[in-house]
Amino acid sequence: MIKRLMNFLDASPVNFLAVRNIADELEKAGFRRVNPKEPLETVKGGDRLYVTKNDSSIYAFHIGAKPLADAGFHMICAHCDSPTFRIKPNAEMTCEGGIVKLNTEVYGGPIMSTWFDRPLTIAGRVIVRGEDAMSPKTLLLHVKRPLLQISNLAIHFNRQVNDGVKLSKQKDMLPILGMVTDEMERGNMLMNVICSELNISQADILDFDLYLADTAPACTFGVHNEFVSSGRLDDLSMCYAGLEALLASRESDTTKVLAIFDNEETGSQTKQGAGSPFLASMLQRICMAQGGNAESFYQAIERAFMVSADNAHAWHPNYGEKYDPTNHPMLGGGPVIKFNASQKYASDAVSAAVFAEICREAGVPCQRFVNHSDVAGGSTLGNILASSIPLRGVDMGNAILAMHSCRETGSVADHEYCVKAFTRFLEE
């Protein structure tokens, strides 16, 4: 199971590739892609459907034996984006000696220092000409070799580096791409790479969404190989746990939904984010395709339950003072229910009790997380989604270290626990 997770992480350096890989697994399992531009055909129990938005979010539906109005739906939601650096338009900057660096901007909230001195690559999507101006084509790109590096300044020029240094997003975080060896390369180095990888002409390229990604593969470590180390555990590990549970769960009366959103790291307020009405419209269309009406949709919402799956903070042995004294989850301790008095999480006593009982039934340990009262925490998908679809639900996730680092650390046991708990939830 952990090997499958690591393969998925390695093959999914950005949101677009994660969605494609999830779609491929759904197709193999008999899920049928639907086009939201077309009318939704009659839906019956046992049908398996999925739909994408913007190539960067994906929603899968395994229709239950009973209509949504009668049995509701059980939903696992997660997000497929992670903090990184986006390549700006007109990105090449040729410096003295012919060294070319790329102009980038920060996406989300990365720990920027962790990106230094690592072999990096680029991944994302390239938009090329289609049949007409309104119908461009999308090509996915993943350069599978070290291509760039953001190099540190030597300590001899920065004696205070180990005392903490403020980093400039515009100056310090620009990666080196290469050196100009032919004048024909000047200003075209990045485009040459793109054209070579995709076997296309530069004249056909209209635009791109390209990001930096670490090239080091995911791995396990520890005396007993009990830990997993990878970029993008937050939140691809939850995406993949939800996918494995959806594919492993047996048929039931209740419709199962896997919703993988984009742009959580930047606030979710996009057409493919949790703040979009897209998922609600799809659920409403499914109700209608079952012979129901608007009232059926509202009944389904009241009978539904959402698990908002986004990683939690594991207790760090070097920084124990940063954690709540009685609610600090441990690596290997099982899924973590997250609470916040300011309602940054969807969990309340009722929804937490439901999920804790599901874990018990699955034979899985369960933990609680609350922020240290003097340390502000982040937000996640649950409440954002619930603001457009008033779902009963819980915010949870597996505990990890170094959240938003270029390389995060989780627990092998926790991933296995989470898949068991998710499978049990979807079969309820």
Coordinates of C-alpha atoms in Angstrom, one line a residue:
M1 CA 0.0 0.0 0.0
I2 CA 2.8 2.5 0.9
K3 CA 4.6 1.7 -2.3
R4 CA 1.5 2.6 -4.3
L5 CA 1.3 5.9 -2.4
M6 CA 4.9 6.7 -3.2
N7 CA 4.5 5.9 -6.9
F8 CA 1.5 8.2 -6.9
L9 CA 3.5 11.0 -5.2
D10 CA 6.4 10.6 -7.7
A11 CA 4.0 10.7 -10.7
S12 CA 2.1 13.8 -9.4
P13 CA 4.5 16.7 -9.0
V14 CA 1.6 19.2 -9.6
N15 CA -2.2 19.4 -9.4
F16 CA -2.8 18.7 -13.1
L17 CA -0.8 15.5 -13.1
A18 CA -2.4 14.4 -9.8
V19 CA -5.8 14.8 -11.4
R20 CA -4.8 12.9 -14.5
N21 CA -3.4 10.0 -12.4
I22 CA -6.5 9.8 -10.3
A23 CA -8.7 9.8 -13.4
D24 CA -6.6 7.0 -14.9
E25 CA -7.2 4.9 -11.7
L26 CA -10.9 5.7 -11.8
E27 CA -11.1 4.6 -15.5
K28 CA -9.5 1.3 -14.7
A29 CA -12.1 0.7 -12.0
G30 CA -15.0 1.3 -14.4
F31 CA -15.8 4.9 -13.7
R32 CA -17.1 6.8 -16.7
R33 CA -16.1 10.4 -17.5
V34 CA -19.0 12.7 -18.0
N35 CA -18.9 16.0 -19.8
P36 CA -20.5 18.8 -17.7
K37 CA -21.4 20.6 -21.0
E38 CA -23.7 17.8 -21.9
P39 CA -27.0 16.8 -20.3
L40 CA -26.5 14.1 -17.6
E41 CA -28.2 10.9 -18.6
T42 CA -30.4 8.8 -16.3
V43 CA -28.4 7.7 -13.2
K44 CA -29.1 4.4 -11.4
G45 CA -27.7 2.5 -8.5
G46 CA -24.2 1.1 -9.1
D47 CA -23.3 3.7 -11.7
R48 CA -19.7 5.1 -11.5
L49 CA -19.1 8.6 -12.8
Y50 CA -16.4 11.3 -12.6
V51 CA -15.9 14.8 -13.8
T52 CA -13.0 17.2 -13.9
K53 CA -12.8 21.0 -13.7
N54 CA -9.9 23.1 -15.2
D55 CA -7.8 19.9 -15.4
S56 CA -7.0 20.5 -11.8
S57 CA -9.9 19.2 -9.7
I58 CA -11.8 15.9 -10.0
Y59 CA -15.0 14.6 -8.5
A60 CA -16.0 10.9 -8.5
F61 CA -19.5 9.5 -7.7
H62 CA -20.3 5.8 -7.0
I63 CA -24.1 5.9 -7.0
G64 CA -25.8 4.1 -4.2
A65 CA -28.7 1.6 -4.4
K66 CA -31.0 4.2 -3.0
P67 CA -31.7 7.7 -4.4
L68 CA -29.7 10.6 -2.9
A69 CA -32.9 12.0 -1.4
D70 CA -33.4 8.8 0.6
A71 CA -29.9 7.9 1.6
G72 CA -27.8 11.0 1.2
F73 CA -24.1 10.7 0.3
H74 CA -20.8 10.1 2.1
M75 CA -18.1 12.4 0.8
I76 CA -14.3 12.5 1.3
C77 CA -12.8 15.7 0.1
A78 CA -9.1 16.7 -0.1
H79 CA -7.0 19.1 -2.2
C80 CA -4.3 18.3 -4.9
D81 CA -2.3 21.6 -4.8
S82 CA 0.8 22.2 -2.7
P83 CA 3.0 25.2 -2.0
T84 CA 5.6 25.7 -4.7
F85 CA 6.8 28.3 -7.2
R86 CA 5.0 29.3 -10.4
I87 CA 7.0 30.3 -13.5
K88 CA 6.1 33.7 -14.6
P89 CA 5.5 34.7 -18.3
N90 CA 8.6 36.0 -20.0
A91 CA 10.6 34.1 -17.3
E92 CA 14.1 33.9 -18.7
M93 CA 16.6 36.3 -17.2
T94 CA 20.1 36.1 -18.8
C95 CA 22.8 37.2 -16.4
E96 CA 26.6 37.7 -16.6
G97 CA 28.5 34.8 -18.0
G98 CA 25.4 33.6 -19.9
I99 CA 23.8 32.1 -16.8
V100 CA 20.0 31.9 -17.2
K101 CA 17.6 32.1 -14.3
L102 CA 13.8 31.9 -14.3
N103 CA 11.5 34.6 -12.9
T104 CA 9.1 32.9 -10.5
E105 CA 6.4 33.8 -8.0
V106 CA 5.4 32.0 -4.8
Y107 CA 2.3 29.7 -4.9
G108 CA 0.8 29.2 -1.4
G109 CA 3.0 29.3 1.7
P110 CA 6.1 27.2 1.3
I111 CA 9.0 27.1 3.8
M112 CA 11.2 28.8 1.2
S113 CA 14.6 27.8 2.7
T114 CA 13.8 24.1 2.1
W115 CA 13.9 24.7 -1.6
F116 CA 17.6 25.6 -1.7
D117 CA 20.3 23.4 -3.3
R118 CA 17.9 20.7 -4.5
P119 CA 17.7 19.4 -8.0
L120 CA 14.4 20.7 -9.3
T121 CA 12.3 20.2 -12.4
I122 CA 9.2 21.8 -14.0
A123 CA 5.7 20.3 -14.4
G124 CA 2.3 21.6 -15.3
R125 CA 0.3 22.2 -18.5
V126 CA 1.1 23.9 -21.8
I127 CA -1.7 25.4 -23.9
V128 CA -1.4 25.1 -27.6
R129 CA -3.5 26.1 -30.6
G130 CA -6.7 24.2 -31.3
E131 CA -9.4 24.3 -33.9
D132 CA -10.4 27.8 -33.0
A133 CA -9.6 30.6 -30.5
M134 CA -12.2 29.3 -28.0
S135 CA -10.9 25.7 -28.0
P136 CA -7.2 25.6 -27.3
K137 CA -5.6 22.2 -26.5
T138 CA -4.0 21.3 -23.2
L139 CA -0.8 19.2 -23.0
L140 CA 0.6 18.0 -19.7
L141 CA 4.3 18.4 -19.0
H142 CA 6.6 16.6 -16.5
V143 CA 10.3 16.9 -17.2
K144 CA 11.6 13.8 -15.5
R145 CA 15.2 14.9 -14.9
P146 CA 16.9 17.5 -12.8
L147 CA 16.6 20.8 -14.7
L148 CA 17.0 23.7 -12.2
Q149 CA 18.4 24.6 -8.8
I150 CA 17.9 27.5 -6.4
S151 CA 21.4 27.9 -5.0
N152 CA 22.3 29.3 -1.6
L153 CA 24.6 32.1 -1.0
A154 CA 27.9 30.9 0.5
I155 CA 28.2 31.4 4.3
H156 CA 31.3 33.5 3.7
F157 CA 29.1 36.2 2.2
N158 CA 26.3 35.7 4.7
R159 CA 27.7 35.0 8.2
Q160 CA 24.3 35.3 9.8
V161 CA 22.7 32.6 7.7
N162 CA 22.4 30.2 10.7
D163 CA 20.9 32.9 12.9
G164 CA 17.9 33.3 10.5
V165 CA 17.8 35.4 7.3
K166 CA 14.8 37.1 5.7
L167 CA 14.4 35.8 2.2
S168 CA 13.2 37.9 -0.7
K169 CA 10.6 36.0 -2.9
Q170 CA 11.8 38.1 -5.9
K171 CA 15.5 38.0 -5.4
D172 CA 16.5 34.9 -3.5
M173 CA 14.1 32.3 -4.9
L174 CA 15.0 32.4 -8.6
P175 CA 16.2 29.0 -10.0
I176 CA 19.2 28.6 -12.3
L177 CA 18.1 26.9 -15.6
G178 CA 21.4 26.7 -17.5
M179 CA 24.1 28.6 -19.5
V180 CA 23.8 30.0 -22.9
T181 CA 26.1 28.1 -25.3
D182 CA 24.6 29.3 -28.5
E183 CA 23.1 32.7 -29.3
M184 CA 20.0 31.0 -30.7
E185 CA 19.3 29.8 -27.1
R186 CA 19.2 33.3 -25.7
G187 CA 15.6 34.0 -24.6
N188 CA 14.5 30.5 -25.8
M189 CA 16.0 28.1 -23.4
L190 CA 12.8 27.3 -21.5
M191 CA 10.7 27.1 -24.6
N192 CA 13.3 24.8 -26.2
V193 CA 12.9 22.4 -23.2
I194 CA 9.1 22.5 -23.5
C195 CA 9.1 22.0 -27.3
S196 CA 11.6 19.1 -27.0
E197 CA 9.6 17.4 -24.2
L198 CA 6.3 17.7 -25.9
N199 CA 7.5 17.4 -29.5
I200 CA 5.7 20.6 -30.6
S201 CA 6.6 23.9 -32.3
Q202 CA 7.1 27.0 -30.3
A203 CA 4.8 28.8 -32.7
D204 CA 1.9 26.6 -31.5
I205 CA 2.4 27.5 -27.8
L206 CA -0.1 30.0 -26.5
D207 CA 0.6 29.9 -22.8
F208 CA 1.4 27.7 -19.8
D209 CA 0.9 27.0 -16.2
L210 CA 4.2 25.6 -15.1
Y211 CA 5.6 25.1 -11.6
L212 CA 8.8 23.9 -9.9
A213 CA 9.0 20.5 -8.3
D214 CA 11.6 18.5 -6.4
T215 CA 13.0 15.6 -8.4
A216 CA 14.0 13.4 -5.4
P217 CA 11.6 10.4 -5.2
A218 CA 9.5 9.6 -2.2
C219 CA 11.0 7.1 0.2
T220 CA 10.6 5.5 3.6
F221 CA 13.1 5.9 6.4
G222 CA 13.7 5.0 10.1
V223 CA 15.1 1.9 11.7
H224 CA 11.9 0.0 10.8
N225 CA 11.0 2.1 7.7
E226 CA 8.2 3.5 9.7
F227 CA 8.3 7.0 8.2
V228 CA 7.6 8.2 4.7
S229 CA 9.4 11.2 3.3
S230 CA 8.1 13.1 0.2
G231 CA 7.1 16.4 -1.2
R232 CA 3.4 17.1 -1.3
L233 CA 2.2 14.8 1.4
D234 CA 0.0 17.7 2.2
D235 CA -2.4 16.9 0.7
L236 CA -1.8 14.2 -1.9
S237 CA -1.5 11.6 0.7
M238 CA -5.1 12.3 1.7
C239 CA -6.2 12.4 -2.0
Y240 CA -4.7 8.9 -2.5
A241 CA -6.1 7.5 0.7
G242 CA -9.6 8.6 -0.4
L243 CA -9.1 7.1 -3.8
E244 CA -7.9 3.8 -2.5
A245 CA -10.9 3.7 -0.1
L246 CA -13.4 4.5 -2.8
L247 CA -12.1 1.8 -5.1
A248 CA -11.9 -0.8 -2.2
S249 CA -15.3 -0.1 -0.7
R250 CA -18.2 -2.4 -1.4
E251 CA -21.6 -1.5 -2.9
S252 CA -24.0 0.3 -0.5
D253 CA -27.3 2.2 -0.4
T254 CA -25.5 5.5 0.1
T255 CA -23.8 7.3 -2.8
K256 CA -20.0 7.7 -2.3
V257 CA -18.3 10.9 -3.4
L258 CA -14.6 11.7 -3.7
A259 CA -14.0 15.4 -4.2
I260 CA -10.5 16.6 -4.9
F261 CA -10.3 20.4 -5.1
D262 CA -7.6 22.7 -6.3
N263 CA -6.3 26.0 -4.9
E264 CA -6.8 25.3 -1.2
E265 CA -3.3 26.7 -0.5
T266 CA -4.5 30.1 -1.9
G267 CA -7.9 30.3 -0.3
S268 CA -10.1 28.0 -2.4
Q269 CA -12.0 30.8 -4.1
T270 CA -11.7 29.6 -7.7
K271 CA -14.0 27.7 -10.1
Q272 CA -12.1 24.6 -9.2
G273 CA -11.7 25.3 -5.5
A274 CA -13.9 24.3 -2.5
G275 CA -15.5 27.7 -2.6
S276 CA -17.0 27.0 -6.0
P277 CA -20.6 25.9 -6.5
F278 CA -19.5 23.4 -9.1
L279 CA -19.7 20.3 -6.8
A280 CA -23.1 21.4 -5.5
S281 CA -24.4 21.8 -9.1
M282 CA -23.1 18.3 -10.0
L283 CA -24.9 16.7 -7.0
Q284 CA -28.1 18.5 -7.9
R285 CA -27.8 17.3 -11.5
I286 CA -27.4 13.7 -10.2
C287 CA -30.5 14.1 -8.1
M288 CA -32.4 15.3 -11.1
A289 CA -31.0 12.4 -13.2
Q290 CA -32.4 10.0 -10.6
G291 CA -35.8 11.4 -11.3
G292 CA -35.8 13.8 -8.4
N293 CA -36.0 17.6 -8.1
A294 CA -34.6 20.5 -6.2
E295 CA -36.2 19.2 -3.0
S296 CA -34.4 15.9 -3.5
F297 CA -31.1 17.7 -3.4
Y298 CA -31.9 19.5 -0.2
Q299 CA -33.0 16.2 1.4
A300 CA -29.7 14.6 0.2
I301 CA -27.7 17.4 1.9
E302 CA -29.4 16.9 5.2
R303 CA -28.6 13.1 5.1
A304 CA -25.0 13.6 4.0
F305 CA -21.7 13.5 5.9
M306 CA -18.4 15.0 4.8
V307 CA -14.9 14.0 5.8
S308 CA -12.7 17.0 5.0
A309 CA -9.2 15.3 4.8
D310 CA -6.3 17.6 5.1
N311 CA -3.1 16.8 7.0
A312 CA -2.6 17.7 10.6
H313 CA 0.5 18.8 12.6
A314 CA 2.4 15.9 14.3
W315 CA 4.2 16.6 17.5
H316 CA 7.8 17.6 16.8
P317 CA 10.3 16.3 19.4
N318 CA 12.5 19.4 19.1
Y319 CA 9.7 21.9 19.5
G320 CA 7.3 20.5 22.1
E321 CA 6.5 24.0 23.4
K322 CA 4.7 24.9 20.1
Y323 CA 1.9 22.4 20.8
D324 CA -1.2 22.2 22.9
P325 CA -0.2 20.4 26.2
T326 CA -3.0 17.8 26.0
N327 CA -3.9 17.6 22.3
H328 CA -0.8 17.0 20.2
P329 CA -1.1 14.1 17.8
M330 CA 1.8 11.7 17.3
L331 CA 3.2 10.1 14.2
G332 CA 1.7 6.6 14.0
G333 CA -1.1 7.4 16.3
G334 CA -3.9 7.2 13.7
P335 CA -6.1 9.8 12.0
V336 CA -6.4 13.2 13.7
I337 CA -9.7 15.1 14.3
K338 CA -9.1 18.8 14.2
F339 CA -10.9 21.3 16.4
N340 CA -10.8 25.1 16.5
A341 CA -12.9 27.4 18.8
S342 CA -12.9 30.1 16.0
Q343 CA -14.6 27.6 13.6
K344 CA -11.7 27.3 11.2
Y345 CA -12.5 23.6 11.1
A346 CA -15.9 22.0 10.5
S347 CA -15.5 19.5 13.4
D348 CA -17.9 19.7 16.3
A349 CA -18.7 17.3 19.1
V350 CA -21.3 15.5 17.0
S351 CA -19.3 15.1 13.8
A352 CA -16.1 14.2 15.8
A353 CA -18.1 11.5 17.6
V354 CA -19.3 10.1 14.3
F355 CA -15.8 9.9 12.9
A356 CA -14.2 8.5 16.1
E357 CA -16.8 5.7 16.1
I358 CA -16.0 4.9 12.4
C359 CA -12.4 4.6 13.4
R360 CA -13.3 2.3 16.3
E361 CA -15.4 0.1 14.0
A362 CA -12.4 0.0 11.5
G363 CA -10.0 -1.1 14.3
V364 CA -8.1 2.2 13.9
P365 CA -6.7 4.5 16.6
C366 CA -7.9 8.1 16.6
Q367 CA -6.3 11.4 17.9
R368 CA -7.4 15.0 18.5
F369 CA -5.6 18.2 17.5
V370 CA -6.2 21.7 18.9
N371 CA -3.8 24.6 18.4
H372 CA -1.7 25.9 21.3
S373 CA -3.7 28.9 22.3
D374 CA -0.8 31.3 21.6
V375 CA -0.1 29.8 18.2
A376 CA -2.4 30.6 15.3
G377 CA -3.3 27.7 13.0
G378 CA -4.3 27.5 9.4
S379 CA -7.7 26.7 7.8
T380 CA -8.8 24.0 5.4
L381 CA -11.6 22.8 3.1
G382 CA -14.3 21.8 5.5
N383 CA -15.8 25.2 6.4
I384 CA -15.2 26.7 3.0
L385 CA -17.2 23.9 1.4
A386 CA -19.9 23.9 4.1
S387 CA -20.5 27.6 3.4
S388 CA -21.9 26.7 0.0
I389 CA -23.3 23.2 0.8
P390 CA -24.4 23.1 4.5
L391 CA -23.0 19.7 5.2
R392 CA -22.5 17.9 8.5
G393 CA -18.9 17.0 8.6
V394 CA -15.5 16.7 10.3
D395 CA -12.1 18.1 9.6
M396 CA -9.3 15.5 9.9
G397 CA -6.0 14.4 8.5
N398 CA -2.9 12.3 9.1
A399 CA -0.2 13.9 11.3
I400 CA 2.9 15.0 9.5
L401 CA 6.1 16.9 10.3
A402 CA 7.5 19.9 8.3
M403 CA 4.2 20.9 6.8
H404 CA 4.8 23.1 3.7
S405 CA 8.4 22.1 3.5
C406 CA 9.7 21.0 0.1
R407 CA 10.0 17.6 1.9
E408 CA 7.4 16.5 4.5
T409 CA 7.4 13.5 6.8
G410 CA 4.5 11.2 7.6
S411 CA 3.9 7.7 9.1
V412 CA 3.5 4.5 7.1
A413 CA 1.1 3.1 9.7
D414 CA -1.1 6.3 9.6
H415 CA -1.6 5.9 5.9
E416 CA -2.8 2.4 6.3
Y417 CA -5.0 3.4 9.2
C418 CA -6.5 6.2 7.2
V419 CA -7.4 4.0 4.2
K420 CA -9.1 1.5 6.6
A421 CA -11.1 4.3 8.3
F422 CA -12.1 5.9 4.9
T423 CA -13.2 2.5 3.6
R424 CA -15.4 1.9 6.6
F425 CA -16.9 5.4 6.3
L426 CA -17.8 4.9 2.7
E427 CA -19.5 1.5 3.5
E428 CA -21.6 2.9 6.3

